[in-house]
MMTF fields as JSON, N, C-alpha, C and O atoms, coordinates in Angstrom:
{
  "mmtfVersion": "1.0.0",
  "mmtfProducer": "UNKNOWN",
  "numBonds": 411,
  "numAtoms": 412,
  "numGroups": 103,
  "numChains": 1,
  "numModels": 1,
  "chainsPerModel": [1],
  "groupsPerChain": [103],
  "chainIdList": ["A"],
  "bondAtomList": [4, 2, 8, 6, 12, 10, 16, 14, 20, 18, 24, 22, 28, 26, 32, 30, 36, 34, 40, 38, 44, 42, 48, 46, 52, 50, 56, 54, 60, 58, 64, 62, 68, 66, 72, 70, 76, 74, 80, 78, 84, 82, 88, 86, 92, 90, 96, 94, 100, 98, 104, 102, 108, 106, 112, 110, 116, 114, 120, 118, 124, 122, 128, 126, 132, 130, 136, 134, 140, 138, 144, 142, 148, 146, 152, 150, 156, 154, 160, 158, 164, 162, 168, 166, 172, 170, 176, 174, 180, 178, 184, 182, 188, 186, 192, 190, 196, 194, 200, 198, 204, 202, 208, 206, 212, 210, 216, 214, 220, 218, 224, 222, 228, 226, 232, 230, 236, 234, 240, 238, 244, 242, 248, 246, 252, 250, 256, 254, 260, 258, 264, 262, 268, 266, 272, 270, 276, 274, 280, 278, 284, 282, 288, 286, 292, 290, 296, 294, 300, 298, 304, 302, 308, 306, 312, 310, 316, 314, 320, 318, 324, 322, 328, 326, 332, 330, 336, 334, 340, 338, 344, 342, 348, 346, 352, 350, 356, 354, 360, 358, 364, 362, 368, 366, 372, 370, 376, 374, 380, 378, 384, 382, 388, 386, 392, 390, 396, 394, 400, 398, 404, 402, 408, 406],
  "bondOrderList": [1, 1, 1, 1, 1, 1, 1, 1, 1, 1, 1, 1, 1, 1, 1, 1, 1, 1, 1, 1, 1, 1, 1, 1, 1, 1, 1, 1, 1, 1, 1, 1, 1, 1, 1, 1, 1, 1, 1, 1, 1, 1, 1, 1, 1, 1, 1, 1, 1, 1, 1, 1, 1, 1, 1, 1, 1, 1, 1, 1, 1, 1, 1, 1, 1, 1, 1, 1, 1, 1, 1, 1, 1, 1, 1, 1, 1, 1, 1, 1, 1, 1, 1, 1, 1, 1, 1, 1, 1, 1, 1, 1, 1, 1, 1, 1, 1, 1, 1, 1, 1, 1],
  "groupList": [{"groupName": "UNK", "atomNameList": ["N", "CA", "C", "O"], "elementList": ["N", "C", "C", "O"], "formalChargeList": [0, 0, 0, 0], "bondAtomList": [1, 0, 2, 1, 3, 2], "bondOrderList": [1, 1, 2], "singleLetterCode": "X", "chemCompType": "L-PEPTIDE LINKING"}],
  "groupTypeList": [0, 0, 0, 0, 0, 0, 0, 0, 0, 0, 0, 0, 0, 0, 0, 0, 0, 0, 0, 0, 0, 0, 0, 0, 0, 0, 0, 0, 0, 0, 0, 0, 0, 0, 0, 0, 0, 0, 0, 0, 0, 0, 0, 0, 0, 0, 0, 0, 0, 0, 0, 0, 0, 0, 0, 0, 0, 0, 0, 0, 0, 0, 0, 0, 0, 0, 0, 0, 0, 0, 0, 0, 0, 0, 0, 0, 0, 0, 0, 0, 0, 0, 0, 0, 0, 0, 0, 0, 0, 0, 0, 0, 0, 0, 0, 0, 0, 0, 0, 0, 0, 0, 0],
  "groupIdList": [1, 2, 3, 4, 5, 6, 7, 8, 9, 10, 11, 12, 13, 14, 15, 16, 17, 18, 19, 20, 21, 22, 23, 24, 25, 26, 27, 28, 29, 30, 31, 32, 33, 34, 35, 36, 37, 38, 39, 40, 41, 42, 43, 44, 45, 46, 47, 48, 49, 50, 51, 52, 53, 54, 55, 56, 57, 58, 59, 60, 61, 62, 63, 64, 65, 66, 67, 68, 69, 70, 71, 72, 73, 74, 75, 76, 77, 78, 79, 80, 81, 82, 83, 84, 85, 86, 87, 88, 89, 90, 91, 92, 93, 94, 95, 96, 97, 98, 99, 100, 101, 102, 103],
  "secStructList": [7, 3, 3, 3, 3, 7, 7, 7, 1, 1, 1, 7, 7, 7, 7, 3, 3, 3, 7, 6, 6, 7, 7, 2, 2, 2, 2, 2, 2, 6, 6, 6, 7, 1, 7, 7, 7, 6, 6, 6, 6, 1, 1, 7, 7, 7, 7, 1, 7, 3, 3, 3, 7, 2, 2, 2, 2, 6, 6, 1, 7, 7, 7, 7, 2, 2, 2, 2, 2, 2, 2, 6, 6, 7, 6, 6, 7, 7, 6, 6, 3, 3, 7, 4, 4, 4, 7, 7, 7, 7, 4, 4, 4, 6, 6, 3, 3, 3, 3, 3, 7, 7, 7],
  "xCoordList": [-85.756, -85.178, -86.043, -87.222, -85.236, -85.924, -86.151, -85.23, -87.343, -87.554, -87.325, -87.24, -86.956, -86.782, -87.067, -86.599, -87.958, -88.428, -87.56, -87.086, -87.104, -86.13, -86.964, -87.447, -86.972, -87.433, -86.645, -86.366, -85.859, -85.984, -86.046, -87.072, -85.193, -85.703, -86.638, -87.539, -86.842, -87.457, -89.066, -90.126, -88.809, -90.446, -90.284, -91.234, -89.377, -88.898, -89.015, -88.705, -89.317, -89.556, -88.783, -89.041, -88.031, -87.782, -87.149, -86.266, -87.818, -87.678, -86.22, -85.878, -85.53, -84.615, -84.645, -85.668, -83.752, -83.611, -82.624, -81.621, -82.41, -81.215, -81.534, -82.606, -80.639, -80.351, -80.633, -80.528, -81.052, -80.588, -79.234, -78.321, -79.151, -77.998, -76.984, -75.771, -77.694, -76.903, -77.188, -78.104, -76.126, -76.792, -77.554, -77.451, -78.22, -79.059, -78.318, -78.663, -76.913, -75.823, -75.641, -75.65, -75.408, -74.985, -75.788, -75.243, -77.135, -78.336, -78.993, -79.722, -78.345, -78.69, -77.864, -78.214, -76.276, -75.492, -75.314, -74.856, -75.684, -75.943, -76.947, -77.035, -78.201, -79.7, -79.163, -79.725, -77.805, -77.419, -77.984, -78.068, -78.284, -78.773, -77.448, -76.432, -77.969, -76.819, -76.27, -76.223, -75.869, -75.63, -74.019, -73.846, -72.774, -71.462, -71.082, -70.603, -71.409, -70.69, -69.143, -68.209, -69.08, -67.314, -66.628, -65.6, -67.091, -66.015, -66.507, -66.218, -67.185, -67.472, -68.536, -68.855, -68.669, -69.878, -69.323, -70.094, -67.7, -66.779, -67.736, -67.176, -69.134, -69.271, -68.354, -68.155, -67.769, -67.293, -67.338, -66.644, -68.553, -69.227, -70.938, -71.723, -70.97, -72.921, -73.024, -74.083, -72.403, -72.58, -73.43, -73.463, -74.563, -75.542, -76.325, -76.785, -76.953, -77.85, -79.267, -79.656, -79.913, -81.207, -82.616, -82.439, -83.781, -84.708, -85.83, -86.242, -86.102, -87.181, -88.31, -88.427, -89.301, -90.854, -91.609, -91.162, -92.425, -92.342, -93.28, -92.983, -94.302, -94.43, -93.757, -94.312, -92.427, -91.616, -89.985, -88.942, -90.221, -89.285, -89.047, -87.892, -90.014, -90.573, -90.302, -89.907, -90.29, -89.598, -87.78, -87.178, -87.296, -85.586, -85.652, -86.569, -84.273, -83.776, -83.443, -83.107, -83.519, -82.751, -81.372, -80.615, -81.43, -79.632, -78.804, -79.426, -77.779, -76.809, -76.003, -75.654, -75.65, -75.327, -74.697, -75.09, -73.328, -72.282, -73.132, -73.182, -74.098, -75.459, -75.864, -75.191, -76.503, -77.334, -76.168, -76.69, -75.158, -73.669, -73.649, -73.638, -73.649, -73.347, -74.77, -74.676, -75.816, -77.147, -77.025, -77.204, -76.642, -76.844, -76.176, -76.422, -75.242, -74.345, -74.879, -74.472, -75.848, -76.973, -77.973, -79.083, -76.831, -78.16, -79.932, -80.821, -80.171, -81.395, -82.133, -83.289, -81.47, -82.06, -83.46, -84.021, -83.901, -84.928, -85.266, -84.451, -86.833, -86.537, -86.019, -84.993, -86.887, -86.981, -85.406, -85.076, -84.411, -83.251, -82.316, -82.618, -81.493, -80.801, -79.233, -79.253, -78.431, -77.237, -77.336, -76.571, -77.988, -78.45, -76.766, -76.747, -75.671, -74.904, -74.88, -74.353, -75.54, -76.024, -77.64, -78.217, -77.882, -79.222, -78.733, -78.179, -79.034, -78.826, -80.556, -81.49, -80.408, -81.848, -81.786, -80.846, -83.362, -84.229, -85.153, -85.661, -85.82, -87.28, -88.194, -88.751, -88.359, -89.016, -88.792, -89.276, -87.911, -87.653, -88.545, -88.614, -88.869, -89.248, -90.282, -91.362, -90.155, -91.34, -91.049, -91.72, -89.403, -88.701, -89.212, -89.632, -89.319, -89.791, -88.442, -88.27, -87.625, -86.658, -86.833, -87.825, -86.588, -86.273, -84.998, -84.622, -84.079, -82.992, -82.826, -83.459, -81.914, -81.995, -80.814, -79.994, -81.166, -80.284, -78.664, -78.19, -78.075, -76.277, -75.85, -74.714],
  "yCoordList": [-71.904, -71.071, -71.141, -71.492, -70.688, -71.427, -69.505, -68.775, -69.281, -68.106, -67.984, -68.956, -66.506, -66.702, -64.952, -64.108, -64.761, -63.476, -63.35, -64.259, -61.445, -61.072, -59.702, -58.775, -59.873, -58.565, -58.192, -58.811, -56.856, -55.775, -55.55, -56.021, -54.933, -54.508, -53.625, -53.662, -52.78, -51.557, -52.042, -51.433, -53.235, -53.924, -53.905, -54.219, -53.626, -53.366, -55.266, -56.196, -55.422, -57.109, -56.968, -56.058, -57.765, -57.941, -59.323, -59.913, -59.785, -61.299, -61.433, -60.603, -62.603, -62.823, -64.723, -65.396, -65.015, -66.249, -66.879, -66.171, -68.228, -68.816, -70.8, -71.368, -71.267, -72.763, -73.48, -72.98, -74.773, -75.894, -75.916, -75.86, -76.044, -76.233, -75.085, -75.227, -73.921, -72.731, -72.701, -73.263, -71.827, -71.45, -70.13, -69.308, -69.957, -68.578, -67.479, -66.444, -67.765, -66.527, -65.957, -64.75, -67.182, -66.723, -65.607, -64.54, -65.825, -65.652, -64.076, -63.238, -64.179, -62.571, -61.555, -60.383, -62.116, -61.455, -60.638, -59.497, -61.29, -61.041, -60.431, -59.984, -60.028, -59.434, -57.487, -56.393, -57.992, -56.926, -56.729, -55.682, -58.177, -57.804, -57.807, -58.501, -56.631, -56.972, -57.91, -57.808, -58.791, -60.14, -60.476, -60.694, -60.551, -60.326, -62.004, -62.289, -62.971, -64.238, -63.962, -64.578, -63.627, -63.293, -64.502, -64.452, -65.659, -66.816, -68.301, -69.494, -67.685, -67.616, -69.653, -70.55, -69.586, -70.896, -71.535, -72.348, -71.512, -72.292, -72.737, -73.467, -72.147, -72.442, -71.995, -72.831, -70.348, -69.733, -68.393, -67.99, -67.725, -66.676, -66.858, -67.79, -65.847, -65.507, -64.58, -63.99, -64.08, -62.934, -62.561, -61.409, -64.053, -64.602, -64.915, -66.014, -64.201, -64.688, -63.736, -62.604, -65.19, -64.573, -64.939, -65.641, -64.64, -65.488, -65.967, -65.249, -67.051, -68.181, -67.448, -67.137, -67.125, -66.899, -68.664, -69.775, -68.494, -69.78, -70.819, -71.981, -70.095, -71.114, -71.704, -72.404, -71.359, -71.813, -72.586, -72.887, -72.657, -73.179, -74.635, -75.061, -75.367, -76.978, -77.245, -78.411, -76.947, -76.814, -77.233, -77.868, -76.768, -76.656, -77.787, -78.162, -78.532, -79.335, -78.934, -77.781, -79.77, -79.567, -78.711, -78.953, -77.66, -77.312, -78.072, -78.904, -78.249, -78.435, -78.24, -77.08, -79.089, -78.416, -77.583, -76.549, -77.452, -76.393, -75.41, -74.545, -75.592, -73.837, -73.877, -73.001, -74.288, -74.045, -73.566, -72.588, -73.668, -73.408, -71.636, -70.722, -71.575, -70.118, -69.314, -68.107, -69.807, -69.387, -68.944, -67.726, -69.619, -69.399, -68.12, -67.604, -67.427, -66.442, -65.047, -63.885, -65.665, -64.54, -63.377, -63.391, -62.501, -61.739, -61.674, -61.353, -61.943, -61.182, -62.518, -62.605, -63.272, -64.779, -65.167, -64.715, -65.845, -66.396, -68.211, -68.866, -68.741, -70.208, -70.385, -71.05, -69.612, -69.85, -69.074, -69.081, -68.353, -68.259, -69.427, -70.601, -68.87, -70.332, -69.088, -67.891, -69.791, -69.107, -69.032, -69.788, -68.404, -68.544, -69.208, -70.107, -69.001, -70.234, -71.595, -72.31, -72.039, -73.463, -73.933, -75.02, -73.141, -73.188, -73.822, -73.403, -74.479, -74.996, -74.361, -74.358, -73.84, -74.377, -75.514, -76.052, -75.925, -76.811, -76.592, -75.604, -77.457, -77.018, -76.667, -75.572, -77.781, -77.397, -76.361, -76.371, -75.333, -74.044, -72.832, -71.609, -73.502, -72.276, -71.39, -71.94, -69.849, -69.184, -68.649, -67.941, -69.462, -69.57, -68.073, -67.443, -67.242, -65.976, -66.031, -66.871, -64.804, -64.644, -63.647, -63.278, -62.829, -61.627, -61.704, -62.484, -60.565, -59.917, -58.99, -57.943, -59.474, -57.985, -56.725, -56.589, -56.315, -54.724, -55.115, -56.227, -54.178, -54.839, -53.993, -54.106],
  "zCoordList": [-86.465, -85.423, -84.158, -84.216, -82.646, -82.011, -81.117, -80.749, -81.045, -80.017, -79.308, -78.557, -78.777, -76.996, -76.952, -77.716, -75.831, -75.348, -74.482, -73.801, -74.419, -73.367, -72.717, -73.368, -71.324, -70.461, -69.83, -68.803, -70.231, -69.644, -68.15, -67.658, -67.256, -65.967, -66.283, -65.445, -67.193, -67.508, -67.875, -67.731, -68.344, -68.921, -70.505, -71.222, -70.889, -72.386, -73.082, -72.337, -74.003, -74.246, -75.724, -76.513, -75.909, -77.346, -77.78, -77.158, -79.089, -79.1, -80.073, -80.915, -79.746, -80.726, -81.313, -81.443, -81.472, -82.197, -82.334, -82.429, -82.402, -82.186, -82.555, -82.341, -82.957, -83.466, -82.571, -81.451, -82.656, -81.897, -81.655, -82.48, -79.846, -79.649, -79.348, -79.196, -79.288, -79.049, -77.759, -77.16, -77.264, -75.67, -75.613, -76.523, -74.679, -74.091, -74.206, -74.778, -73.466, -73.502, -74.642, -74.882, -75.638, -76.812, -77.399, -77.679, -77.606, -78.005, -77.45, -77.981, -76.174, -75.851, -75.798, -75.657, -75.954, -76.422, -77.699, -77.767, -78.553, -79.867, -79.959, -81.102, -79.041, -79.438, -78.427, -78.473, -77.624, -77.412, -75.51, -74.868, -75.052, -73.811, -72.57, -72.554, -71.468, -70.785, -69.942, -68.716, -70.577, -69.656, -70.032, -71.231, -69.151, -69.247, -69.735, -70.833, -68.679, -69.212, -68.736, -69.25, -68.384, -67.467, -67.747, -68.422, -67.285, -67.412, -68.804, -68.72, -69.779, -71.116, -70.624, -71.404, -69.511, -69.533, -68.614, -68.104, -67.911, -67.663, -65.887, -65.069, -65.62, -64.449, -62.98, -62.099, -62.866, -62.584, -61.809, -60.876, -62.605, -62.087, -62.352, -62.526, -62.293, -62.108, -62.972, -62.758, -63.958, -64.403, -65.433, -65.867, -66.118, -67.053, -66.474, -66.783, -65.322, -64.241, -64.594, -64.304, -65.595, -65.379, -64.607, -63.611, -64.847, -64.406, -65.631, -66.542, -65.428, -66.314, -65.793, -64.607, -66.886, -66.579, -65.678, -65.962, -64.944, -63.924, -65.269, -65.545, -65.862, -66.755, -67.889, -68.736, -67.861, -68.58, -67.852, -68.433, -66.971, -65.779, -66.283, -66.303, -66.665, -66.649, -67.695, -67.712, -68.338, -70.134, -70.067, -70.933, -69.015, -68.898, -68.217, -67.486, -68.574, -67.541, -66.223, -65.955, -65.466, -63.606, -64.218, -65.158, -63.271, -62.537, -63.023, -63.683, -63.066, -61.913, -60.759, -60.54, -60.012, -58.594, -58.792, -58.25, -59.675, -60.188, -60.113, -59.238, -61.429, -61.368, -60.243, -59.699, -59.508, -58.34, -57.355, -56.821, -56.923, -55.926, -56.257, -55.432, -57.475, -58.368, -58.061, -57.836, -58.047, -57.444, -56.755, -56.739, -55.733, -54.2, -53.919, -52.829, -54.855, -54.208, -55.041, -55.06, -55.627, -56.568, -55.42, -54.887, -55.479, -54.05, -54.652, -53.864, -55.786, -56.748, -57.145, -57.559, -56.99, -57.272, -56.907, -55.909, -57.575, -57.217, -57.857, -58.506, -57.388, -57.657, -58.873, -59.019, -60.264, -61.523, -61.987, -63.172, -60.799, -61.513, -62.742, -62.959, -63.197, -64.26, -64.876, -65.161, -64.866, -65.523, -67.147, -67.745, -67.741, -69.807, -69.948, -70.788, -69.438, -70.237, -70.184, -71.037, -69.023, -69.055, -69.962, -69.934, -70.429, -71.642, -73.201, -74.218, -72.933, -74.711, -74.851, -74.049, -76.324, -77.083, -77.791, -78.375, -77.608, -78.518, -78.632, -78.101, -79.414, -79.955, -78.881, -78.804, -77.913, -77.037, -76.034, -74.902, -76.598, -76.039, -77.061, -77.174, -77.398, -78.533, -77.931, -77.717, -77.54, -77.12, -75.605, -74.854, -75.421, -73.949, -73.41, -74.381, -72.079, -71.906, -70.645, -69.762, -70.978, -69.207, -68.745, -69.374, -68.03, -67.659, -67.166, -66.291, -67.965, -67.409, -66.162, -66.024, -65.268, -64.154, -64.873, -65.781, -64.224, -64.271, -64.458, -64.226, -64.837, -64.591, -63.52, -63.058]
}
């Protein structure tokens, strides 16, 4: 199983777990975090808009422009933003750290 730490606007941290090959969304949906996924990955909305801890930024693949377009309209955004439905895990995610914003 592959880790992934979730923060809290509050500072609240709690770890969950998930397969190769799952996405982020999936993964924090299920751990109960508030992250909507409105248009279920389809590259549509922003509504899985979290942020990457920066030492863990380098670990993920590049964007895509699609993600980065959907960024841009992120008032809260920042560099290490990423949409968790464009996240697959893998191994070398394991230990991944995000922070959630507020809903």
């Amino acid at each position: 199983m592959i880790r992934v730490r979730f923060v809290a606007a509050d500072g609240g941290v709690r770890e969950a777990a998930g397969g190769e090959g799952m996405r982020l969304l999936d993964i924090a949906q299920a751990d109960g975090q508030p992250l909507e996924g409105t248009c279920d990955g389809d590259l549509a909305c922003a509504t899985c808009h979290v942020m990457v801890a920066a030492e863990d930024i380098a670990r993920l693949p590049a964007a895509a422009e699609e993600e980065e377009d959907l960024l841009d309209l992120v008032p809260a955004a920042t560099r290490t933003s990423r949409l968790a439905c464009q996240i697959r895990l893998t191994a070398a995610l394991d230990g991944l750290t995000v922070w959630v914003p507020s809903p």
